[in-house]
PDB file of C-alpha atoms in Angstrom:
ATOM      1  CA  MET A  22      -3.165  39.264  67.832  1.00 47.00           C
ATOM      2  CA  ALA A  23      -1.846  39.582  64.628  1.00 50.00           C
ATOM      3  CA  THR A  24      -0.180  36.213  63.714  1.00 52.00           C
ATOM      4  CA  THR A  25       3.106  35.511  60.692  1.00 58.00           C
ATOM      5  CA  GLN A  26       0.427  34.057  57.433  1.00 67.00           C
ATOM      6  CA  THR A  27       0.424  37.541  55.401  1.00 74.00           C
ATOM      7  CA  PRO A  28       0.308  37.560  52.897  1.00 87.00           C
ATOM      8  CA  THR A  29      -3.952  37.119  53.999  1.00 91.00           C
ATOM      9  CA  PRO A  30      -5.440  36.074  49.993  1.00 91.00           C
ATOM     10  CA  HIS A  31      -8.012  38.953  49.953  1.00 94.00           C
ATOM     11  CA  ASN A  32      -4.662  41.438  50.711  1.00 95.00           C
ATOM     12  CA  GLY A  33      -1.184  41.533  49.161  1.00 95.00           C
ATOM     13  CA  ALA A  34       0.852  43.419  51.876  1.00 96.00           C
ATOM     14  CA  LYS A  35       2.996  41.661  54.397  1.00 94.00           C
ATOM     15  CA  ALA A  36       4.191  41.903  58.246  1.00 91.00           C
ATOM     16  CA  GLY A  37       5.035  45.398  58.987  1.00 95.00           C
ATOM     17  CA  ASP A  38       2.918  47.386  55.781  1.00 97.00           C
ATOM     18  CA  ILE A  39      -0.220  48.888  57.389  1.00 98.00           C
ATOM     19  CA  ALA A  40      -0.127  51.456  59.882  1.00 99.00           C
ATOM     20  CA  GLU A  41      -2.398  50.636  62.478  1.00 98.00           C
ATOM     21  CA  THR A  42      -4.842  53.036  61.876  1.00 98.00           C
ATOM     22  CA  VAL A  43      -6.344  52.357  59.236  1.00 99.00           C
ATOM     23  CA  LEU A  44      -9.219  55.254  57.411  1.00 98.00           C
ATOM     24  CA  MET A  45     -11.809  52.772  54.997  1.00 98.00           C
ATOM     25  CA  PRO A  46     -14.158  54.401  52.862  1.00 97.00           C
ATOM     26  CA  GLY A  47     -16.365  50.913  50.478  1.00 96.00           C
ATOM     27  CA  ASP A  48     -14.172  52.274  47.736  1.00 97.00           C
ATOM     28  CA  PRO A  49     -11.449  51.444  46.737  1.00 98.00           C
ATOM     29  CA  LEU A  50     -10.235  54.382  44.199  1.00 98.00           C
ATOM     30  CA  ARG A  51     -11.457  56.578  47.009  1.00 97.00           C
ATOM     31  CA  ALA A  52      -8.571  54.920  49.412  1.00 98.00           C
ATOM     32  CA  LYS A  53      -6.477  55.859  46.323  1.00 99.00           C
ATOM     33  CA  TYR A  54      -7.530  59.880  45.885  1.00 98.00           C
ATOM     34  CA  ILE A  55      -7.853  60.335  49.924  1.00 98.00           C
ATOM     35  CA  ALA A  56      -3.856  59.028  49.174  1.00 99.00           C
ATOM     36  CA  GLU A  57      -2.570  60.584  47.243  1.00 99.00           C
ATOM     37  CA  ASN A  58      -4.453  64.018  48.244  1.00 99.00           C
ATOM     38  CA  PHE A  59      -3.780  64.220  51.783  1.00 98.00           C
ATOM     39  CA  LEU A  60      -0.892  61.050  52.721  1.00 99.00           C
ATOM     40  CA  LYS A  61       2.697  61.925  51.892  1.00 99.00           C
ATOM     41  CA  ASP A  62       4.872  59.390  50.815  1.00 98.00           C
ATOM     42  CA  ALA A  63       2.620  57.129  50.459  1.00 99.00           C
ATOM     43  CA  VAL A  64       3.347  53.222  48.935  1.00 99.00           C
ATOM     44  CA  CYS A  65       0.354  51.101  47.704  1.00 98.00           C
ATOM     45  CA  PHE A  66       0.389  47.834  49.615  1.00 98.00           C
ATOM     46  CA  ASN A  67      -2.952  45.908  48.321  1.00 97.00           C
ATOM     47  CA  THR A  68      -4.203  45.384  44.985  1.00 97.00           C
ATOM     48  CA  VAL A  69      -5.459  42.208  44.908  1.00 96.00           C
ATOM     49  CA  ARG A  70      -9.116  42.196  44.114  1.00 95.00           C
ATOM     50  CA  ASN A  71      -8.756  45.972  43.154  1.00 96.00           C
ATOM     51  CA  MET A  72      -8.872  46.877  46.940  1.00 98.00           C
ATOM     52  CA  LEU A  73      -6.880  49.340  46.968  1.00 98.00           C
ATOM     53  CA  GLY A  74      -4.159  50.091  50.043  1.00 99.00           C
ATOM     54  CA  TYR A  75      -2.118  52.231  50.585  1.00 99.00           C
ATOM     55  CA  THR A  76       0.461  53.428  53.792  1.00 99.00           C
ATOM     56  CA  GLY A  77       1.492  57.627  53.973  1.00 99.00           C
ATOM     57  CA  THR A  78       2.145  59.792  56.682  1.00 99.00           C
ATOM     58  CA  TYR A  79      -0.247  62.043  57.599  1.00 98.00           C
ATOM     59  CA  GLU A  80       0.534  64.696  59.766  1.00 97.00           C
ATOM     60  CA  GLY A  81       3.412  63.137  60.956  1.00 98.00           C
ATOM     61  CA  LYS A  82       1.455  59.736  62.191  1.00 98.00           C
ATOM     62  CA  ARG A  83       1.940  56.861  60.216  1.00 99.00           C
ATOM     63  CA  VAL A  84      -1.895  55.859  58.830  1.00 99.00           C
ATOM     64  CA  SER A  85      -2.921  53.721  55.921  1.00 99.00           C
ATOM     65  CA  VAL A  86      -6.264  54.014  54.080  1.00 99.00           C
ATOM     66  CA  MET A  87      -8.091  50.626  51.954  1.00 99.00           C
ATOM     67  CA  GLY A  88     -11.362  50.271  50.413  1.00 98.00           C
ATOM     68  CA  GLY A  89     -13.260  47.886  51.841  1.00 97.00           C
ATOM     69  CA  GLY A  90     -16.255  47.739  49.223  1.00 96.00           C
ATOM     70  CA  MET A  91     -19.889  46.922  49.268  1.00 91.00           C
ATOM     71  CA  GLY A  92     -22.341  45.740  51.806  1.00 85.00           C
ATOM     72  CA  MET A  93     -20.741  43.783  54.847  1.00 84.00           C
ATOM     73  CA  PRO A  94     -19.643  40.403  53.530  1.00 88.00           C
ATOM     74  CA  SER A  95     -16.840  42.111  51.994  1.00 93.00           C
ATOM     75  CA  VAL A  96     -16.011  44.540  55.050  1.00 92.00           C
ATOM     76  CA  GLY A  97     -16.020  41.726  57.172  1.00 89.00           C
ATOM     77  CA  ILE A  98     -13.573  39.549  55.028  1.00 93.00           C
ATOM     78  CA  TYR A  99     -11.243  43.303  54.991  1.00 96.00           C
ATOM     79  CA  THR A 100     -11.745  43.873  58.321  1.00 94.00           C
ATOM     80  CA  TYR A 101     -11.072  40.887  60.360  1.00 91.00           C
ATOM     81  CA  GLU A 102      -7.978  40.068  58.086  1.00 95.00           C
ATOM     82  CA  LEU A 103      -6.775  44.155  58.868  1.00 96.00           C
ATOM     83  CA  TYR A 104      -7.114  42.993  63.093  1.00 94.00           C
ATOM     84  CA  HIS A 105      -6.024  39.373  62.975  1.00 92.00           C
ATOM     85  CA  PHE A 106      -3.960  39.458  60.794  1.00 94.00           C
ATOM     86  CA  TYR A 107      -2.011  42.333  60.210  1.00 96.00           C
ATOM     87  CA  GLY A 108      -1.666  44.412  64.296  1.00 94.00           C
ATOM     88  CA  VAL A 109      -5.101  47.095  62.871  1.00 97.00           C
ATOM     89  CA  LYS A 110      -5.639  48.241  66.084  1.00 95.00           C
ATOM     90  CA  ASN A 111      -8.317  51.768  64.702  1.00 94.00           C
ATOM     91  CA  ILE A 112      -9.935  51.359  61.409  1.00 94.00           C
ATOM     92  CA  ILE A 113     -12.293  54.107  60.743  1.00 93.00           C
ATOM     93  CA  ARG A 114     -14.931  54.228  58.393  1.00 91.00           C
ATOM     94  CA  VAL A 115     -14.817  57.063  56.401  1.00 92.00           C
ATOM     95  CA  GLY A 116     -17.395  58.054  52.857  1.00 83.00           C
ATOM     96  CA  SER A 117     -21.193  57.707  52.041  1.00 78.00           C
ATOM     97  CA  ALA A 118     -23.542  55.546  54.183  1.00 71.00           C
ATOM     98  CA  GLY A 119     -27.249  54.855  52.917  1.00 70.00           C
ATOM     99  CA  GLY A 120     -29.997  56.300  55.135  1.00 70.00           C
ATOM    100  CA  ILE A 121     -33.145  57.782  55.114  1.00 71.00           C
ATOM    101  CA  ALA A 122     -34.325  60.091  57.834  1.00 81.00           C
ATOM    102  CA  ASP A 123     -35.927  63.895  58.076  1.00 85.00           C
ATOM    103  CA  GLY A 124     -33.220  66.124  57.971  1.00 87.00           C
ATOM    104  CA  VAL A 125     -30.413  64.432  56.927  1.00 86.00           C
ATOM    105  CA  HIS A 126     -29.675  66.025  53.210  1.00 85.00           C
ATOM    106  CA  THR A 127     -26.681  64.947  50.744  1.00 82.00           C
ATOM    107  CA  HIS A 128     -23.098  66.093  52.225  1.00 83.00           C
ATOM    108  CA  ASP A 129     -24.283  67.321  55.652  1.00 85.00           C
ATOM    109  CA  VAL A 130     -21.760  65.298  58.186  1.00 86.00           C
ATOM    110  CA  ILE A 131     -22.435  62.482  60.071  1.00 87.00           C
ATOM    111  CA  ILE A 132     -20.686  61.825  62.724  1.00 90.00           C
ATOM    112  CA  ALA A 133     -22.004  57.992  64.623  1.00 87.00           C
ATOM    113  CA  MET A 134     -21.268  57.067  68.141  1.00 90.00           C
ATOM    114  CA  GLY A 135     -22.879  53.313  66.901  1.00 86.00           C
ATOM    115  CA  ALA A 136     -23.722  50.669  64.387  1.00 81.00           C
ATOM    116  CA  CYS A 137     -26.113  47.930  64.098  1.00 80.00           C
ATOM    117  CA  THR A 138     -28.273  46.369  61.756  1.00 79.00           C
ATOM    118  CA  ASP A 139     -31.230  43.269  61.205  1.00 79.00           C
ATOM    119  CA  SER A 140     -29.301  41.371  59.054  1.00 79.00           C
ATOM    120  CA  ASN A 141     -29.251  38.142  59.744  1.00 79.00           C
ATOM    121  CA  TYR A 142     -24.803  37.834  58.608  1.00 76.00           C
ATOM    122  CA  ALA A 143     -23.425  37.342  62.181  1.00 74.00           C
ATOM    123  CA  ALA A 144     -25.941  34.162  62.172  1.00 77.00           C
ATOM    124  CA  GLN A 145     -23.337  32.022  60.333  1.00 78.00           C
ATOM    125  CA  TYR A 146     -20.269  32.126  62.577  1.00 73.00           C
ATOM    126  CA  ARG A 147     -23.253  31.207  65.436  1.00 76.00           C
ATOM    127  CA  LEU A 148     -22.236  33.705  67.424  1.00 70.00           C
ATOM    128  CA  PRO A 149     -24.041  34.030  71.140  1.00 71.00           C
ATOM    129  CA  GLY A 150     -25.509  36.906  70.731  1.00 71.00           C
ATOM    130  CA  THR A 151     -25.205  40.213  68.670  1.00 74.00           C
ATOM    131  CA  PHE A 152     -22.498  43.125  67.862  1.00 74.00           C
ATOM    132  CA  ALA A 153     -23.177  46.641  67.833  1.00 79.00           C
ATOM    133  CA  PRO A 154     -19.978  48.589  67.436  1.00 81.00           C
ATOM    134  CA  VAL A 155     -19.274  51.734  69.570  1.00 88.00           C
ATOM    135  CA  ALA A 156     -17.024  54.736  68.768  1.00 89.00           C
ATOM    136  CA  ASP A 157     -13.993  55.057  71.073  1.00 90.00           C
ATOM    137  CA  TYR A 158     -15.066  58.072  72.763  1.00 93.00           C
ATOM    138  CA  GLY A 159     -12.267  60.083  72.419  1.00 93.00           C
ATOM    139  CA  LEU A 160     -11.829  59.612  69.094  1.00 89.00           C
ATOM    140  CA  LEU A 161     -15.953  60.760  68.792  1.00 92.00           C
ATOM    141  CA  LYS A 162     -15.058  64.281  70.256  1.00 96.00           C
ATOM    142  CA  LYS A 163     -11.625  65.236  68.661  1.00 94.00           C
ATOM    143  CA  ALA A 164     -14.120  63.784  65.176  1.00 92.00           C
ATOM    144  CA  VAL A 165     -16.606  66.015  66.561  1.00 95.00           C
ATOM    145  CA  GLU A 166     -14.784  69.138  67.581  1.00 96.00           C
ATOM    146  CA  SER A 167     -12.471  68.934  63.948  1.00 94.00           C
ATOM    147  CA  ALA A 168     -16.101  69.025  62.253  1.00 92.00           C
ATOM    148  CA  GLU A 169     -17.710  71.522  64.347  1.00 94.00           C
ATOM    149  CA  GLU A 170     -14.548  74.104  63.260  1.00 93.00           C
ATOM    150  CA  GLN A 171     -15.109  73.940  59.594  1.00 86.00           C
TER     151      GLN A 171
END
């Protein structure tokens, strides 16, 4: 649930500047590229720490795109603030990802159903157990269908 604590220390947006759905590449310049090439009437809502964020429309739907940085600490800060202070409901990770697996090659499209880690990052928050987020099945299915059409 969004609060009135906006802007935050890491995001200069005001309440209402960010859409409920945010695309999140790691690189802020990739966010700028997506905004300039895919969104109509894109407006920059964040330049704090050069973590660029934009809101515009795609096929008539309001959507935002914002860089998340490198690694869990950076993306943890940005996603927390988006969910807790800006009313964001969906964050979709887009862009590249590192990994090693037989049969996966450069430029392959990977649509992940879930994610987990053996990192100790979450332990600092003294959370009970671990959390492995999974994708909304409807959104996952649409992503797969769209990729197959390409």
